[in-house]
Amino acid sequence: MKAFVLKKPGVVGWHDAPEPSLVPYGAILAPVAMTPCSSDVHTVYGGGSPKAPNLILGHECVARILEVGDQVRDFSPGEIVAVPAITPDWRALAIQEGNDRHAGKPFSGHQLGRTQPGVFAERFLIPDADTTLAKIPPGVTLEQALMCVDTMTTGFTGAEYADIKAGDTVVVLGIGPIGLMAVAGAAHMGAARIIGVGTRPVCAALAREYGATDVISYRDGDVVEQVLDMTDGLGADGVIICGGGDEVFTQAVDMVRYGIGTVSNVNYYGGTGSIGYPKFSGGRGMAGKTIHMELARGGRARIERMLKMVQYKRVDPGKMVTHRLHGLDKVEEALELMHHKPKDLVKVMVQND
C-alpha cells in the first residue's frame, strides 16, 4: 500500500506500507481530500519526540468508508465522512474525569500521524468509528468539511478558552489558518473588538472577513505597545496565541489585562527548555491573569458541531483553501507548500481523485 511517511527527522518519502487491519469498532477508509498543516511540518522538520520508523503522516482528512467492523452502528461503507485530527480513546477511564485529550498519557488524543499511522495513504484505520468519525451534513462542501477537522476546531478551542464575554477586546497573535478561525470564534462568542496580529496580506484580508476590526503588524512597531496604545493602557480582555516563536507567550502576558485578563494558547512551541514568564507584567506572580495551554478539542460530537456552524452559514472555513492539488502523490508538494508558505498561501487541499 502506497503511503507518505517520515523516514527519519527531516526526510520524507513514499513507502510500501502494510495494509491496515480491521478491528471490531473500527473502520478502514480511503482519503478523498487531505491537507498538511503546520503540525506536519513540525513533525518532519522541527524535531520533537522520537517517531516510529516510516510513520505514515497526516491528520487532516475527509474520507470514504471502505469497511466497518462488526460492532460499528452508525456508519456504513460508501459514506464520505470528516475525520477529526484529534481522536481520543473515548473508552479510556480518564475520559470520565473530563481528560479527553491527555487520557492515560500526554497527547493521547493526538494519535493520527504521531503515535499511529496517519491519513496520507491509500487506506487507513480509525479504531473507533462511532465515537470518532463525523457525518457531513447537506450543503457542506469538501473544502469546508476538511477545514473543520483541525483548523476550525483548533481556532475555536483557542477562542473558547479565552473566556470571551460580550463586548470584550480580544487579540489574536498569529493570523494563519488557526488564527483566522480564532478570529471567527471570538466574533461568534461576542467579542466587540478583535485585533489580529500578522503580516501577510492574504491573511489580513481574510481576518477582516472573519470579524477582525483591526490588523496590526510587528513591522509597524512593538505589538505590545500597539495593543496597549489601542486600549488606553489597559490591555486586552483576552489574548489567543495561534502562532509565533517563544516570544509570543511573553507578549501575550504583557498585553492582557490585570485582574481579569485571560491568555489562551493553542500554539506549538518547538524544542526543549522553558517559555519565559515576565515578572513585571505578570505582577511578580500576583497579576490575576489566567493562562490556558490547550490542545484542540476533537471527536465526533465536536466536529459535527463545527460542521453545523458551516451548514447554517455562521462561518465559511472553506475560504481558507487557496491552493488545490489533485492526486495522492501531490501530498509531498502540499507539505512543501506549507513548509515554505508562499505569500498567497493559506491552506492547500489535495483531492484524491
PDB file of C-alpha atoms in Angstrom, residues 204-340:
ATOM      1  CA  ALA A 204      -5.060  40.095   6.917  1.00  0.00           C
ATOM      2  CA  ALA A 205      -7.827  40.356   4.324  1.00  0.00           C
ATOM      3  CA  LEU A 206      -9.402  37.087   5.475  1.00  0.00           C
ATOM      4  CA  ALA A 207      -9.094  38.101   9.132  1.00  0.00           C
ATOM      5  CA  ARG A 208     -11.260  41.119   8.427  1.00  0.00           C
ATOM      6  CA  GLU A 209     -13.792  38.928   6.629  1.00  0.00           C
ATOM      7  CA  TYR A 210     -13.978  36.647   9.661  1.00  0.00           C
ATOM      8  CA  GLY A 211     -14.529  39.519  12.077  1.00  0.00           C
ATOM      9  CA  ALA A 212     -11.266  41.309  12.898  1.00  0.00           C
ATOM     10  CA  THR A 213     -11.817  45.014  13.482  1.00  0.00           C
ATOM     11  CA  ASP A 214      -8.086  45.800  13.367  1.00  0.00           C
ATOM     12  CA  VAL A 215      -4.975  44.131  11.968  1.00  0.00           C
ATOM     13  CA  ILE A 216      -1.538  45.178  13.210  1.00  0.00           C
ATOM     14  CA  SER A 217       1.992  44.039  12.387  1.00  0.00           C
ATOM     15  CA  TYR A 218       5.331  43.901  14.182  1.00  0.00           C
ATOM     16  CA  ARG A 219       6.686  45.733  11.143  1.00  0.00           C
ATOM     17  CA  ASP A 220       4.853  48.816  12.410  1.00  0.00           C
ATOM     18  CA  GLY A 221       6.403  48.672  15.877  1.00  0.00           C
ATOM     19  CA  ASP A 222       6.301  46.644  19.060  1.00  0.00           C
ATOM     20  CA  VAL A 223       2.959  44.783  19.083  1.00  0.00           C
ATOM     21  CA  VAL A 224       2.583  45.044  22.870  1.00  0.00           C
ATOM     22  CA  GLU A 225       2.944  48.809  22.735  1.00  0.00           C
ATOM     23  CA  GLN A 226       0.486  48.970  19.834  1.00  0.00           C
ATOM     24  CA  VAL A 227      -2.142  46.979  21.750  1.00  0.00           C
ATOM     25  CA  LEU A 228      -1.656  48.990  24.927  1.00  0.00           C
ATOM     26  CA  ASP A 229      -1.959  52.231  22.936  1.00  0.00           C
ATOM     27  CA  MET A 230      -5.160  50.961  21.281  1.00  0.00           C
ATOM     28  CA  THR A 231      -6.678  50.044  24.665  1.00  0.00           C
ATOM     29  CA  ASP A 232      -5.718  53.194  26.587  1.00  0.00           C
ATOM     30  CA  GLY A 233      -3.089  51.280  28.522  1.00  0.00           C
ATOM     31  CA  LEU A 234      -5.465  48.660  29.921  1.00  0.00           C
ATOM     32  CA  GLY A 235      -4.618  45.812  27.593  1.00  0.00           C
ATOM     33  CA  ALA A 236      -6.905  43.218  26.041  1.00  0.00           C
ATOM     34  CA  ASP A 237      -9.524  41.194  27.900  1.00  0.00           C
ATOM     35  CA  GLY A 238      -8.329  38.088  26.120  1.00  0.00           C
ATOM     36  CA  VAL A 239      -5.289  37.098  24.057  1.00  0.00           C
ATOM     37  CA  ILE A 240      -5.350  33.979  21.865  1.00  0.00           C
ATOM     38  CA  ILE A 241      -1.912  32.723  20.830  1.00  0.00           C
ATOM     39  CA  CYS A 242      -2.094  30.931  17.471  1.00  0.00           C
ATOM     40  CA  GLY A 243       1.382  31.284  16.049  1.00  0.00           C
ATOM     41  CA  GLY A 244       4.882  32.583  16.546  1.00  0.00           C
ATOM     42  CA  GLY A 245       8.018  31.706  18.457  1.00  0.00           C
ATOM     43  CA  ASP A 246       8.669  31.567  22.191  1.00  0.00           C
ATOM     44  CA  GLU A 247       8.462  35.349  22.438  1.00  0.00           C
ATOM     45  CA  VAL A 248       4.715  35.441  21.755  1.00  0.00           C
ATOM     46  CA  PHE A 249       3.911  33.942  25.158  1.00  0.00           C
ATOM     47  CA  THR A 250       5.660  36.812  26.915  1.00  0.00           C
ATOM     48  CA  GLN A 251       3.944  39.287  24.610  1.00  0.00           C
ATOM     49  CA  ALA A 252       0.546  37.813  25.452  1.00  0.00           C
ATOM     50  CA  VAL A 253       1.119  38.171  29.195  1.00  0.00           C
ATOM     51  CA  ASP A 254       2.415  41.704  28.633  1.00  0.00           C
ATOM     52  CA  MET A 255      -0.697  42.832  26.742  1.00  0.00           C
ATOM     53  CA  VAL A 256      -3.537  41.131  28.635  1.00  0.00           C
ATOM     54  CA  ARG A 257      -5.426  42.960  31.396  1.00  0.00           C
ATOM     55  CA  TYR A 258      -4.549  42.732  35.057  1.00  0.00           C
ATOM     56  CA  GLY A 259      -7.090  41.049  37.291  1.00  0.00           C
ATOM     57  CA  ILE A 260      -9.496  39.669  34.683  1.00  0.00           C
ATOM     58  CA  GLY A 261      -7.447  39.014  31.534  1.00  0.00           C
ATOM     59  CA  THR A 262      -7.080  35.550  30.009  1.00  0.00           C
ATOM     60  CA  VAL A 263      -4.331  34.162  27.781  1.00  0.00           C
ATOM     61  CA  SER A 264      -5.415  31.173  25.688  1.00  0.00           C
ATOM     62  CA  ASN A 265      -2.632  29.311  23.919  1.00  0.00           C
ATOM     63  CA  VAL A 266      -3.117  26.812  21.069  1.00  0.00           C
ATOM     64  CA  ASN A 267       0.334  27.483  19.649  1.00  0.00           C
ATOM     65  CA  TYR A 268       3.094  24.870  19.353  1.00  0.00           C
ATOM     66  CA  TYR A 269       6.496  25.683  20.862  1.00  0.00           C
ATOM     67  CA  GLY A 270       9.251  23.524  19.454  1.00  0.00           C
ATOM     68  CA  GLY A 271      12.337  22.249  21.201  1.00  0.00           C
ATOM     69  CA  THR A 272      13.011  21.945  24.918  1.00  0.00           C
ATOM     70  CA  GLY A 273      13.738  24.337  27.751  1.00  0.00           C
ATOM     71  CA  SER A 274      11.257  26.895  29.063  1.00  0.00           C
ATOM     72  CA  ILE A 275       8.889  29.596  27.883  1.00  0.00           C
ATOM     73  CA  GLY A 276       9.640  32.787  29.790  1.00  0.00           C
ATOM     74  CA  TYR A 277       7.033  34.282  32.113  1.00  0.00           C
ATOM     75  CA  PRO A 278       7.586  38.044  32.541  1.00  0.00           C
ATOM     76  CA  LYS A 279       7.855  39.070  36.182  1.00  0.00           C
ATOM     77  CA  PHE A 280       6.776  42.694  35.768  1.00  0.00           C
ATOM     78  CA  SER A 281       3.676  42.328  33.564  1.00  0.00           C
ATOM     79  CA  GLY A 282       2.970  39.122  35.471  1.00  0.00           C
ATOM     80  CA  GLY A 283       2.582  41.207  38.607  1.00  0.00           C
ATOM     81  CA  ARG A 284       5.584  39.417  40.106  1.00  0.00           C
ATOM     82  CA  GLY A 285       3.317  36.405  40.402  1.00  0.00           C
ATOM     83  CA  MET A 286       0.188  38.298  41.506  1.00  0.00           C
ATOM     84  CA  ALA A 287      -1.278  39.821  38.324  1.00  0.00           C
ATOM     85  CA  GLY A 288      -4.548  37.876  38.350  1.00  0.00           C
ATOM     86  CA  LYS A 289      -4.045  36.830  34.749  1.00  0.00           C
ATOM     87  CA  THR A 290      -5.435  33.429  33.742  1.00  0.00           C
ATOM     88  CA  ILE A 291      -3.454  31.206  31.373  1.00  0.00           C
ATOM     89  CA  HIS A 292      -4.746  28.203  29.413  1.00  0.00           C
ATOM     90  CA  MET A 293      -2.391  25.978  27.369  1.00  0.00           C
ATOM     91  CA  GLU A 294      -4.620  23.770  25.235  1.00  0.00           C
ATOM     92  CA  LEU A 295      -4.655  21.043  22.601  1.00  0.00           C
ATOM     93  CA  ALA A 296      -7.562  21.276  20.175  1.00  0.00           C
ATOM     94  CA  ARG A 297     -10.830  19.588  21.013  1.00  0.00           C
ATOM     95  CA  GLY A 298     -11.746  16.616  18.834  1.00  0.00           C
ATOM     96  CA  GLY A 299     -14.022  13.636  18.461  1.00  0.00           C
ATOM     97  CA  ARG A 300     -17.257  13.090  16.599  1.00  0.00           C
ATOM     98  CA  ALA A 301     -19.586  15.342  18.615  1.00  0.00           C
ATOM     99  CA  ARG A 302     -17.146  18.240  18.469  1.00  0.00           C
ATOM    100  CA  ILE A 303     -16.550  18.092  14.719  1.00  0.00           C
ATOM    101  CA  GLU A 304     -20.249  17.644  13.987  1.00  0.00           C
ATOM    102  CA  ARG A 305     -20.836  20.883  15.943  1.00  0.00           C
ATOM    103  CA  MET A 306     -18.238  22.633  13.787  1.00  0.00           C
ATOM    104  CA  LEU A 307     -19.935  21.268  10.660  1.00  0.00           C
ATOM    105  CA  LYS A 308     -23.285  22.514  11.916  1.00  0.00           C
ATOM    106  CA  MET A 309     -21.833  26.047  12.166  1.00  0.00           C
ATOM    107  CA  VAL A 310     -20.923  25.722   8.494  1.00  0.00           C
ATOM    108  CA  GLN A 311     -24.227  24.146   7.468  1.00  0.00           C
ATOM    109  CA  TYR A 312     -26.173  27.081   8.882  1.00  0.00           C
ATOM    110  CA  LYS A 313     -23.763  29.604   7.370  1.00  0.00           C
ATOM    111  CA  ARG A 314     -22.372  31.000  10.600  1.00  0.00           C
ATOM    112  CA  VAL A 315     -18.836  30.656   9.236  1.00  0.00           C
ATOM    113  CA  ASP A 316     -17.242  29.562   5.976  1.00  0.00           C
ATOM    114  CA  PRO A 317     -13.845  27.979   6.666  1.00  0.00           C
ATOM    115  CA  GLY A 318     -13.598  26.908   3.027  1.00  0.00           C
ATOM    116  CA  LYS A 319     -12.392  30.419   2.165  1.00  0.00           C
ATOM    117  CA  MET A 320      -9.007  29.465   3.591  1.00  0.00           C
ATOM    118  CA  VAL A 321      -8.328  26.951   0.809  1.00  0.00           C
ATOM    119  CA  THR A 322      -6.186  28.993  -1.579  1.00  0.00           C
ATOM    120  CA  HIS A 323      -4.368  26.137  -3.349  1.00  0.00           C
ATOM    121  CA  ARG A 324      -5.703  22.878  -4.795  1.00  0.00           C
ATOM    122  CA  LEU A 325      -3.769  19.833  -5.980  1.00  0.00           C
ATOM    123  CA  HIS A 326      -5.023  16.513  -7.346  1.00  0.00           C
ATOM    124  CA  GLY A 327      -3.810  13.007  -6.579  1.00  0.00           C
ATOM    125  CA  LEU A 328      -2.370  11.305  -3.512  1.00  0.00           C
ATOM    126  CA  ASP A 329       1.137  11.771  -4.874  1.00  0.00           C
ATOM    127  CA  LYS A 330       0.714  15.564  -4.538  1.00  0.00           C
ATOM    128  CA  VAL A 331       0.784  15.339  -0.734  1.00  0.00           C
ATOM    129  CA  GLU A 332       4.555  15.797  -0.821  1.00  0.00           C
ATOM    130  CA  GLU A 333       4.212  19.024  -2.826  1.00  0.00           C
ATOM    131  CA  ALA A 334       1.493  20.213  -0.449  1.00  0.00           C
ATOM    132  CA  LEU A 335       3.738  19.623   2.564  1.00  0.00           C
ATOM    133  CA  GLU A 336       6.484  21.705   0.983  1.00  0.00           C
ATOM    134  CA  LEU A 337       3.995  24.489   0.304  1.00  0.00           C
ATOM    135  CA  MET A 338       3.101  24.536   3.997  1.00  0.00           C
ATOM    136  CA  HIS A 339       6.790  24.407   4.882  1.00  0.00           C
ATOM    137  CA  HIS A 340       7.799  27.374   2.736  1.00  0.00           C
TER     138      HIS A 340
END
